[in-house]
Short mmCIF file of C-alpha atoms and ligand atoms in Angstrom, two decimals:
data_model
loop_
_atom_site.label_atom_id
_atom_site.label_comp_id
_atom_site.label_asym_id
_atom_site.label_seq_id
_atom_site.Cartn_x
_atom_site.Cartn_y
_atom_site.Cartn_z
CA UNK A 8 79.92 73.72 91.38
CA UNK A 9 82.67 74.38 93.81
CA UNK A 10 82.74 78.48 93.69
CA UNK A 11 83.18 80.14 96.63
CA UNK A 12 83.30 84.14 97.85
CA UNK A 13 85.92 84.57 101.10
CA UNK A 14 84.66 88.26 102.49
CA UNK A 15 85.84 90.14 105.29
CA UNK A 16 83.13 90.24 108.03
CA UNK A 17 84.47 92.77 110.26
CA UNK A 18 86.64 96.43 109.02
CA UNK A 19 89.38 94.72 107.32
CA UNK A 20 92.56 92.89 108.61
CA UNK A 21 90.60 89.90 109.22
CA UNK A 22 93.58 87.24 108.23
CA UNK A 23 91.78 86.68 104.81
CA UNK A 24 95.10 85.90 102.90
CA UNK A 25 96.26 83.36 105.37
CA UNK A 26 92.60 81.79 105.55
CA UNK A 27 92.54 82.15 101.34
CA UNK A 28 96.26 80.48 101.35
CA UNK A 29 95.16 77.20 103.05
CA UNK A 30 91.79 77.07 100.78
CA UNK A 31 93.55 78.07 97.73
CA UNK A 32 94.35 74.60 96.93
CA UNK A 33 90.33 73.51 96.81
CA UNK A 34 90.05 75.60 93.98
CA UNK A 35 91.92 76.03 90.21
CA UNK A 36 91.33 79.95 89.78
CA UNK A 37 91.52 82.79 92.74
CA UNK A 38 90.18 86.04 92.45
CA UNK A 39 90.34 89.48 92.92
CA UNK A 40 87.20 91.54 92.74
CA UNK A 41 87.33 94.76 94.39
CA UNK A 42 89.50 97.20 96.02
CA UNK A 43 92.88 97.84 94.84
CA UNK A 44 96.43 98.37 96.52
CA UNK A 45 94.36 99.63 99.71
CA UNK A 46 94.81 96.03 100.56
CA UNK A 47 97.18 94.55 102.12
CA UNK A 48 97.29 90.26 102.34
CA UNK A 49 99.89 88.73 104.85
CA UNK A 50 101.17 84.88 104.31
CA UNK A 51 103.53 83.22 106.16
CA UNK A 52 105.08 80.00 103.91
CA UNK A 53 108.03 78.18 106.07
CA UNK A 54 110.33 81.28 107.02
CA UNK A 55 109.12 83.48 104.41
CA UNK A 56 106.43 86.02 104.62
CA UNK A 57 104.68 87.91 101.57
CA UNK A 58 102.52 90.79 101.72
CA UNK A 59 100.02 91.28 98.69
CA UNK A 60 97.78 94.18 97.87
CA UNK A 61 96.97 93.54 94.81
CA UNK A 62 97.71 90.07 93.76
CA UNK A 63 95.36 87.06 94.45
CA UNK A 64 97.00 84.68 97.54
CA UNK A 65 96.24 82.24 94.93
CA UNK A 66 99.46 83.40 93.20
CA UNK A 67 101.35 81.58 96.18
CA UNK A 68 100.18 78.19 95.37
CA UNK A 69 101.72 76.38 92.08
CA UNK A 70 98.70 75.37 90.00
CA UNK A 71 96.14 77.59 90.81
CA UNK A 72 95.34 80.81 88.23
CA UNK A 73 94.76 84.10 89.39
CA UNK A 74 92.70 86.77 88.37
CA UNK A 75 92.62 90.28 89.14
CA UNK A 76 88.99 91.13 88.02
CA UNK A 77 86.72 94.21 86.48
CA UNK A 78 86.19 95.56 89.57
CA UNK A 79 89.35 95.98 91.12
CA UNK A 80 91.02 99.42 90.54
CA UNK A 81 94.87 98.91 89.76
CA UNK A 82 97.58 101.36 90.08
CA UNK A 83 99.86 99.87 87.52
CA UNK A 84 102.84 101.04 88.85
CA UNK A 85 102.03 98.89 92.16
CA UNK A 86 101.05 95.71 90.31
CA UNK A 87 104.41 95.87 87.81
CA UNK A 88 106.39 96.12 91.59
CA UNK A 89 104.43 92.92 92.94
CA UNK A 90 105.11 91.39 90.08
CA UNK A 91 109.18 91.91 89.73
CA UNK A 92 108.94 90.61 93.97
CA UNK A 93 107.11 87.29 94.05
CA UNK A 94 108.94 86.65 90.44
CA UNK A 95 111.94 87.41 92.54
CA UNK A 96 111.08 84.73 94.77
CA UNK A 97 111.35 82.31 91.92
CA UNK A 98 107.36 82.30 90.94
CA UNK A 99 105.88 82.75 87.97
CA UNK A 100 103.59 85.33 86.81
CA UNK A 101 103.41 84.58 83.06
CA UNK A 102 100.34 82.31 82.08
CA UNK A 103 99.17 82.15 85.57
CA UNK A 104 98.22 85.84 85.92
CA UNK A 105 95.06 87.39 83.96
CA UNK A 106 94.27 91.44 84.33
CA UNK A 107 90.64 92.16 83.60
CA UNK A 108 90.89 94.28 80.14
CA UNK A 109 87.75 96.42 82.34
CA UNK A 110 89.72 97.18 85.13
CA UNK A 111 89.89 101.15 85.76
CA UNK A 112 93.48 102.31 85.97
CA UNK A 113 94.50 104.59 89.15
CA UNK A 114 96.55 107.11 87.70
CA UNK A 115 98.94 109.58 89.92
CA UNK A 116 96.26 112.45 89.49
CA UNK A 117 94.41 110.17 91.60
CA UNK A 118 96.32 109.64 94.31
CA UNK A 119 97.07 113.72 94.73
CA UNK A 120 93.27 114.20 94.43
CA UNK A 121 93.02 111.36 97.49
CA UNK A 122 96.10 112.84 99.72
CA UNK A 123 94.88 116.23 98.95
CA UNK A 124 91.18 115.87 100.16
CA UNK A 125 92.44 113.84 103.32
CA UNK A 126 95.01 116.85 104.39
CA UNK A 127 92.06 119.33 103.72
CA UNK A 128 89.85 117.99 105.58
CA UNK A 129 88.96 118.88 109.03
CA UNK A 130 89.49 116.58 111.79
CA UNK A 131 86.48 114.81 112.07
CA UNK A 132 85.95 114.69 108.43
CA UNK A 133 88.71 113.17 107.69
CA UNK A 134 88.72 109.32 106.39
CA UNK A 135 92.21 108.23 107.47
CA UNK A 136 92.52 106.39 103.35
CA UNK A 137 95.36 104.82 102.44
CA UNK A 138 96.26 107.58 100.11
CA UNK A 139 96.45 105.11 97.67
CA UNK A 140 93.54 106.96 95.23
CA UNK A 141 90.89 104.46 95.43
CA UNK A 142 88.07 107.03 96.03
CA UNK A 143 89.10 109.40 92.99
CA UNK A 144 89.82 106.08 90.89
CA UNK A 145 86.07 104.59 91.73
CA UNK A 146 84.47 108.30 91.27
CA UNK A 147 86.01 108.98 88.06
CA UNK A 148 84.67 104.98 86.84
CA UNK A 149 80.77 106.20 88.12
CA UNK A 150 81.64 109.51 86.24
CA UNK A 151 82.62 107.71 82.99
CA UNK A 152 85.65 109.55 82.73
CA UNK A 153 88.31 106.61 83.81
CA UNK A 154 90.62 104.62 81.94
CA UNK A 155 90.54 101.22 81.71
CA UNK A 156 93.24 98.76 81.86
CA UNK A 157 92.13 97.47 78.12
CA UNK A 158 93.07 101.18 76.97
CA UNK A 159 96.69 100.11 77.77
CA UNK A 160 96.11 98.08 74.15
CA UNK A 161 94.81 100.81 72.24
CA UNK A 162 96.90 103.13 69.65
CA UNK A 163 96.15 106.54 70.89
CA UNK A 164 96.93 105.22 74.41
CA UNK A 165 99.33 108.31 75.21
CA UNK A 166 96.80 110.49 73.88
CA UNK A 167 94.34 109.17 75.91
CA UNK A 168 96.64 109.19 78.96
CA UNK A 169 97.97 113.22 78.15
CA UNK A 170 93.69 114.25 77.57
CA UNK A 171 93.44 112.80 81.45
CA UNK A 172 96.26 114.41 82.65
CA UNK A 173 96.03 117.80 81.46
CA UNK A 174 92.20 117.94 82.78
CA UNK A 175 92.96 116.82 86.37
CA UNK A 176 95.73 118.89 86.62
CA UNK A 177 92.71 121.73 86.51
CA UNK A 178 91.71 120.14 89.23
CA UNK A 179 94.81 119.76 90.98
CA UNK A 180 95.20 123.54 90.49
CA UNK A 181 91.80 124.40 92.28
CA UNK A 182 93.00 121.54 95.01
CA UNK A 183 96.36 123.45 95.74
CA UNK A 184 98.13 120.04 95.20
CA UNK A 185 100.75 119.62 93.13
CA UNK A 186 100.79 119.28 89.07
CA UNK A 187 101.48 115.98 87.52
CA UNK A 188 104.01 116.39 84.50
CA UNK A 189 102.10 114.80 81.76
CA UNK A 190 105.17 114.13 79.69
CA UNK A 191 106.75 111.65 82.59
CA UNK A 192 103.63 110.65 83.01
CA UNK A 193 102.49 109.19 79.43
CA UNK A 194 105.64 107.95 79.22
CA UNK A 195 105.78 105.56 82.08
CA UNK A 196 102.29 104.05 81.87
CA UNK A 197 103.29 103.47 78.21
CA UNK A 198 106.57 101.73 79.28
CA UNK A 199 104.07 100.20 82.20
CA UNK A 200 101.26 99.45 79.00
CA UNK A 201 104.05 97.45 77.66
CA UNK A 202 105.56 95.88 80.70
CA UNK A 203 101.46 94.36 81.73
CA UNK A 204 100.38 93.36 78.48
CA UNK A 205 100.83 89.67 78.57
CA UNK A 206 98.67 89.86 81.41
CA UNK A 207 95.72 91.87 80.27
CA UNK A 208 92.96 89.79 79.00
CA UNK A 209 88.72 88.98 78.79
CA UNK A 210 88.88 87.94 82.72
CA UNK A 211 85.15 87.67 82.22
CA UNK A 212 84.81 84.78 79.46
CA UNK A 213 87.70 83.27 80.87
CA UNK A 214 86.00 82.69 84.48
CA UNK A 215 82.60 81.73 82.71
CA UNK A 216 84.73 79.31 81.04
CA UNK A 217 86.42 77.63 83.45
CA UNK A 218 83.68 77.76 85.49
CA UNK A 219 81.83 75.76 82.72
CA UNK A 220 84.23 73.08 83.04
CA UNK A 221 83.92 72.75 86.63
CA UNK A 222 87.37 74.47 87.47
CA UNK A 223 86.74 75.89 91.26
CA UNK A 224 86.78 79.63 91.74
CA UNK A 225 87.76 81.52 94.64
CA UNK A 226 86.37 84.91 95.17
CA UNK A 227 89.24 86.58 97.45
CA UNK A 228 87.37 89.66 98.85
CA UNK A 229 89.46 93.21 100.79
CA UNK A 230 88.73 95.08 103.59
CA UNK A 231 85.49 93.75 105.30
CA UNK A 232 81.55 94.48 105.18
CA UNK A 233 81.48 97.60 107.44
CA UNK A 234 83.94 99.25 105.13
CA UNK A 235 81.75 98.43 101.97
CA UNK A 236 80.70 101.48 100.38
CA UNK A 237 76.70 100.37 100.91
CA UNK A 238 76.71 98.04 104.08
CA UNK A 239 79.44 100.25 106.05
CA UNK A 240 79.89 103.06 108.20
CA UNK A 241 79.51 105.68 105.39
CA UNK A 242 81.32 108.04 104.94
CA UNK A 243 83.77 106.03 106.60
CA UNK A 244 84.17 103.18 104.17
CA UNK A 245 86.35 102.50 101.27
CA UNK A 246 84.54 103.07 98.03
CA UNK A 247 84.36 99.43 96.34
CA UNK A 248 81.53 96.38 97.21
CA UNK A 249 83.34 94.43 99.97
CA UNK A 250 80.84 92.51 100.63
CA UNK A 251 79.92 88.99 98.89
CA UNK A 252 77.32 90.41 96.14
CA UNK A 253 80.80 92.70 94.60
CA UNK A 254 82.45 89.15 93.65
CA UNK A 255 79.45 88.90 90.84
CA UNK A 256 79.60 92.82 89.63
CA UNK A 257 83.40 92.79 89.72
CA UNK A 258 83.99 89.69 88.60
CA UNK A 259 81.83 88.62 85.60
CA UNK A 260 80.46 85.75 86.97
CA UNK A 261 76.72 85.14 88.03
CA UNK A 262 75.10 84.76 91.41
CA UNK A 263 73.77 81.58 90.72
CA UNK A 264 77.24 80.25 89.91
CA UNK A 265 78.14 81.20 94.05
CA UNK A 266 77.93 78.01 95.87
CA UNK A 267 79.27 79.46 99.34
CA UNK A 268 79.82 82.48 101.36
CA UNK A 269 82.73 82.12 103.92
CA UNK A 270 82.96 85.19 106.41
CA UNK A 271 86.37 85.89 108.20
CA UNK A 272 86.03 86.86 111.32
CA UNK A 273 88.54 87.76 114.09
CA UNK A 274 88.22 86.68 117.72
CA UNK A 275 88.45 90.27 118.64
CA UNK A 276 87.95 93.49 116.53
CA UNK A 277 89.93 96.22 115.24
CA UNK A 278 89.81 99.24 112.57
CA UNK A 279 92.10 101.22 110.94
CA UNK A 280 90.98 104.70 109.82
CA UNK A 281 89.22 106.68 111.00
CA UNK A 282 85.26 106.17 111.85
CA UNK A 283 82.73 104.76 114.75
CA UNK A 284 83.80 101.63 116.23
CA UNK A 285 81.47 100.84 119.08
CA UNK A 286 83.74 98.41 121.36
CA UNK A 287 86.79 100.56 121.00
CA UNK A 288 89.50 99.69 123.88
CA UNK A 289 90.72 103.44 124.76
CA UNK A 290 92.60 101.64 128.07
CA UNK A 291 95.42 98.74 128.67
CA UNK A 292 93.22 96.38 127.18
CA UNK A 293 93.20 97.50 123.85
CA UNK A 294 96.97 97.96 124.17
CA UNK A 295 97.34 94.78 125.11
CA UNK A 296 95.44 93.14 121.99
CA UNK A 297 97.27 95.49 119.12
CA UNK A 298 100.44 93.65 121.02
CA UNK A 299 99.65 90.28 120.76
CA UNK A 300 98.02 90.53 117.78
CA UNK A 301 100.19 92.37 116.22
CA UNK A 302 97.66 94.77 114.94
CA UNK A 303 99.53 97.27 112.69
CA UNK A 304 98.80 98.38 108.95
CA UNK A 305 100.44 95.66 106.19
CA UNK A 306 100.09 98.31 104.02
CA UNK A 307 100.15 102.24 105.71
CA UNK A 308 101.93 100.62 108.93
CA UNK A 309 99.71 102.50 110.76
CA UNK A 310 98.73 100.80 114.74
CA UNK A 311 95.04 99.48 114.21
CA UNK A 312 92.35 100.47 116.96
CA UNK A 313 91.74 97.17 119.15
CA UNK A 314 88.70 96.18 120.29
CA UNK A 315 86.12 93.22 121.87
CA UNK A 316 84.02 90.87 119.62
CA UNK A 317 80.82 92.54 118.67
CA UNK A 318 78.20 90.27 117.36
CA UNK A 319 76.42 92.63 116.62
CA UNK A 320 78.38 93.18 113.83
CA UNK A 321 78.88 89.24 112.81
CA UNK A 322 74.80 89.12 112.94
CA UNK A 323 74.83 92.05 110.24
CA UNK A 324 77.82 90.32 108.05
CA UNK A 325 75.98 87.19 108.13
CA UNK A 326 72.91 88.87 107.11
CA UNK A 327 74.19 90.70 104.24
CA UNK A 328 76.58 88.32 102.74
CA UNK A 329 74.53 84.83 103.51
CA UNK A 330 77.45 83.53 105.44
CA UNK A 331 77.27 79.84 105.57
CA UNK A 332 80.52 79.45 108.36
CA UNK A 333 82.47 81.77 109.56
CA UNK A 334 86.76 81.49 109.35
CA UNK A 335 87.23 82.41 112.87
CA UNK A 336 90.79 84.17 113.14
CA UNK A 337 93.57 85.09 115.96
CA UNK A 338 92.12 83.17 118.38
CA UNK A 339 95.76 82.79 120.16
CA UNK A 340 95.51 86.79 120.88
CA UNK A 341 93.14 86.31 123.13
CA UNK A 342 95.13 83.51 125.03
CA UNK A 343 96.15 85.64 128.38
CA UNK A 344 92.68 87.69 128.82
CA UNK A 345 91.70 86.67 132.16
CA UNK A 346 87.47 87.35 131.55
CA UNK A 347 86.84 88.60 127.72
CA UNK A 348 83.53 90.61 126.90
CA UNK A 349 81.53 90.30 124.42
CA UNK A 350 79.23 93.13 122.84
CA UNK A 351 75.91 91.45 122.51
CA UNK A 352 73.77 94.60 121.42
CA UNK A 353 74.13 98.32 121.40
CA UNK A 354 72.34 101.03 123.47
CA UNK A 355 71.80 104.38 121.49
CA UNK A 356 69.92 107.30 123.39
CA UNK A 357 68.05 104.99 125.96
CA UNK A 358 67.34 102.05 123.31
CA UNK A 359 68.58 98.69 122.96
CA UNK A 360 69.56 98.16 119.13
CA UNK A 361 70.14 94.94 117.51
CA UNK A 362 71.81 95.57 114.25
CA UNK A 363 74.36 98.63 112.62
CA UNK A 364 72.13 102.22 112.56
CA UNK A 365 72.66 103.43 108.71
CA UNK A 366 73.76 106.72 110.71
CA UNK A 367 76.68 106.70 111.13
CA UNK A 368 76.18 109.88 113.80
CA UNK A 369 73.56 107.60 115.44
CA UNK A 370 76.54 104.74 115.42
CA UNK A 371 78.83 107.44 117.03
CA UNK A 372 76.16 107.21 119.57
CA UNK A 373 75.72 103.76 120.27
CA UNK A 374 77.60 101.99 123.63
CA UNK A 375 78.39 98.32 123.58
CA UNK A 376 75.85 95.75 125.69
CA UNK A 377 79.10 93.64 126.98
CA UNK A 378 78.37 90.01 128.40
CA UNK A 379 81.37 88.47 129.74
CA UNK A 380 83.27 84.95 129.42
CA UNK A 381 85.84 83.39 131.30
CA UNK A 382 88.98 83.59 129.32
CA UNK A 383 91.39 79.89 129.15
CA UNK A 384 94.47 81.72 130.18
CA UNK A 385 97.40 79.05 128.22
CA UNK A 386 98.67 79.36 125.30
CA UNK A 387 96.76 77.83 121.78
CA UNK A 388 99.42 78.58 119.10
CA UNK A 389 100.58 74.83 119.11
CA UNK A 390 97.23 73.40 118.67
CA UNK A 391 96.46 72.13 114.94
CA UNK A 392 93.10 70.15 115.98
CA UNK A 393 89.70 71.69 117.32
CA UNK A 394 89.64 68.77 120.14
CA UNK A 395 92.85 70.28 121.75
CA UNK A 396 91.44 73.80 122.09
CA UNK A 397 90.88 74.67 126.33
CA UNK A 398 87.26 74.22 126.82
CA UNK A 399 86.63 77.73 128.09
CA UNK A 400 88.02 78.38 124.14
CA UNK A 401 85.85 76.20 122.66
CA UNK A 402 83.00 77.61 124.93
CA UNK A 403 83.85 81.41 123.87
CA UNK A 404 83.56 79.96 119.96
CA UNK A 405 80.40 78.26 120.66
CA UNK A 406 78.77 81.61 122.06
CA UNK A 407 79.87 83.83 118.89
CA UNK A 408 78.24 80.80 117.04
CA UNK A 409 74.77 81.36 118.98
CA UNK A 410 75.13 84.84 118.78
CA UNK A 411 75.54 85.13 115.23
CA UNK A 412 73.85 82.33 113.67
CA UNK A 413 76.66 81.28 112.07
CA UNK A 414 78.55 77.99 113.05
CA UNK A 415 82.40 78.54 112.85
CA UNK A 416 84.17 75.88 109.71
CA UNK A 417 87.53 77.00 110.45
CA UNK A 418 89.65 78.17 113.59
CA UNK A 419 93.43 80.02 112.82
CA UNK A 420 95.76 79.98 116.23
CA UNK A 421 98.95 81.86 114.36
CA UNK A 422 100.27 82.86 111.10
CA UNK A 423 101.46 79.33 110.28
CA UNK A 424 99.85 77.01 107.67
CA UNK A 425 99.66 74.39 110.37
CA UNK A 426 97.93 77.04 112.58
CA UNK A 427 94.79 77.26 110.27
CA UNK A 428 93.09 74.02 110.95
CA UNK A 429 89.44 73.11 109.47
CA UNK A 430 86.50 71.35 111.18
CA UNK A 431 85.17 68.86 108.73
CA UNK A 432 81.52 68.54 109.99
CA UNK A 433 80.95 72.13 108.56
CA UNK A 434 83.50 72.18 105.73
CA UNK A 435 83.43 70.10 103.57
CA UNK A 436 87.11 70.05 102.52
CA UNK A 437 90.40 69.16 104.21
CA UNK A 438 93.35 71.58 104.39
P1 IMP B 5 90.71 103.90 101.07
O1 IMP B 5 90.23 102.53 100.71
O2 IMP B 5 92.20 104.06 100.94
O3 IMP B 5 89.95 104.98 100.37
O4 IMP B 5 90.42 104.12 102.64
C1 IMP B 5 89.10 104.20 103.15
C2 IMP B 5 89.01 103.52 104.52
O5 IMP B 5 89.18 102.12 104.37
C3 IMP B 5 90.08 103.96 105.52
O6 IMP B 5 89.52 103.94 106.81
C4 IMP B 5 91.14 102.88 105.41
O7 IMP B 5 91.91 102.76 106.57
C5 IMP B 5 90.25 101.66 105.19
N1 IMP B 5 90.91 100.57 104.48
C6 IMP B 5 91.19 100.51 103.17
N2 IMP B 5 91.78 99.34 102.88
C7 IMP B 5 91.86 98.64 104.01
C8 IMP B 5 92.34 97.32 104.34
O8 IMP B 5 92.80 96.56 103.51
N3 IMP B 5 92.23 96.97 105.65
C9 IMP B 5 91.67 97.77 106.59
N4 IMP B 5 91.21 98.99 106.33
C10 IMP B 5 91.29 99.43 105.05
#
């Protein structure tokens, strides 16, 4: 049994498609579990770069299946668009793709209902979503009042679609947001019903059958374990299971089937959204790593808050998600920091703290311990082998190993293929 869940250890925007691109071909089947178009994947192949939200990286590599899976919400308008682009770029969807039948549909209702609350909202209640209507699509699913992607099949589709609309325009109306016109609206996700059939199928028994006949599976997870609607900094969180125990529940497959648990993790930390974030950069600093890391939105294009590693919260996304190495990313963005802290514990109202508060006012309140490491000042984004990494590098990976618990199986120094480069004593594959 070669399965394996790839989770986001930090809040989202962790590299996971690039570090899911160079696994990819370790396993026959990726998968989506969670999330929805909230996502959004970068890959760099030769001179061309993708961005995915909803489709598995897997979809990038020739051979391997992909799976969009139960727990994933999908706005089918999105997924018919990623289709028509990678199918632009000469791959093929057809027989590779597979839409979980259980999937709940995000409908436009839900994206006015999302928009809506976020304008509403006062300032510090605000979330900063993606506007994308992931909360509205996941609350109407616990409410029992979603549609599913398998609906798409039924007869009385458009009658199913037109009951939907016509009761959240009510609530549109008490919202103040605008109406959605139910005839445009049954008509193009019947015209979108027809467009995603081939696609739609029992994702579940599928998996569990392949996984029977020893096909690898990679779980490909979004956003990261502090934005998991349990684990994270609630209410500031997205509203899926980002964390490794969602690949089962939104995926079909059992825990016992899991073999590993790899945790991306950036050298450095950001956040987009709004929400505590304890070693927030407000100076220069920060400023400096959204530049070199490039640290803006793949899908809002909004600038992401920079700040230093906290271990802190790479103890608490080892804990949670039984990481057995960590995919440590962007290491190259660190490359001109003179001395770079690291937050080693909080202190909240007079107390040292060792793990995330489930308060997330108590969070608010909680300062970074910082402990401080020379940085190696020259620049890693050539290097493709561990041994070639400056030894005050290797020395700052060591310490977030110690910290954390968690030894580090792969290192990425750019957006390259040949930038992502493994270290066989912990993996136990070759890229
Ligand atoms: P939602 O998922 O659109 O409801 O947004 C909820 C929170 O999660 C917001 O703070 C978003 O910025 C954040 N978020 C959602 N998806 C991602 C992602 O893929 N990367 C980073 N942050 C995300």
């Amino acid at each position: 049994m070669a399965n394996t869940v790839l989770i986001g250890s930090q809040w989202g925007d962790e590299g996971k498609g690039k570090i899911i691109d160079v696994i990819a071909p370790h396993h026959q089947w990726v998968v989506r579990y969670q999330g929805g178009n909230n996502a959004g994947h970068t890959v760099e192949i030769g001179d061309q770069r993708y961005v995915l939200h909803l489709l598995p990286s897997g979809i990038l590599r020739d051979g391997c299946q992909c799976v969009i899976g139960n727990g994933v919400v999908i706005d089918p308008a999105a997924l018919e668009k990623e289709i028509d682009e990678v199918e632009a770029s000469g791959i093929i969807t057809i027989g590779r793709l597979f839409v979980s039948d259980r999937a709940h549909m995000i409908m436009p209702y839900h994206c006015l209902i999302d928009s809506s609350r976020e304008g509403r909202a006062a300032d510090k209640e605000k979330i900063g979503t993606t506007k994308r209507g992931i909360g509205p699509t996941y609350a109407d699913k616990a409410s029992r009042v979603g549609l599913r992607i398998g609906d798409m099949l039924e007869p009385d589709f458009a009658d199913l679609v037109a009951a939907r609309v016509r009761e959240n325009n009510q609530v549109l109306a008490a919202l103040d947001a605008p109406q959605v016109d139910e005839q445009e609206c049954v008509a193009r996700y019947v015209a979108l019903a027809a467009r995603l059939k081939p696609y739609i199928a029992d994702t579940i028994k599928l998996l569990n059958d392949a996984d029977a006949r020893e096909e690898a599976i990679l779980f490909e997870g979004a956003q990261g374990v502090m934005l998991d609607l349990d684990y994270g900094t609630y209410p500031f969180v997205t509203s899926s299971s980002a964390s490794a125990g969602g690949a089962c529940t939104g995926s079909g497959v059992p825990p016992h089937r899991i073999a590993k648990v790899i945790g991306v993790i950036k050298a450095y930390t950001t956040r987009v959204g709004e929400g505590p974030f304890p070693t927030e950069l407000h100076d220069e600093s920060g400023e400096s790593l959204r530049k070199a890391g490039n640290e803006f939105g793949a899908t809002t294009g909004r600038p992401r808050r920079c700040g230093w590693f906290d271990a802190v919260v790479g103890r608490y996304a080892a804990m949670v998600n039984g990481i057995d190495y960590w995919a440590l990313t962007k290491m190259d963005v660190l490359d001109q920091q003179a001395k770079i802290p690291i937050c080693v514990a909080y202190e909240c109202d007079g107390e040292r703290i060792e793990t995330v508060p489930a308060s997330v006012r108590a969070y608010a309140r909680c300062r970074p311990v910082y402990e401080e490491m020379p940085g190696w000042q020259s620049d890693t984004t050539e290097i493709e082998r561990l041994e070639d990494l400056p030894d005050a590098a290797k020395r700052y990976m060591a310490r977030l190993e110690e910290l954390t618990g968690v030894p580090v199986g792969i290192v990425s120094v750019g957006p390259k293929r040949h930038s992502t480069f493994v270290i066989d004593s912990v993996c136990k594959f070759r890229t």
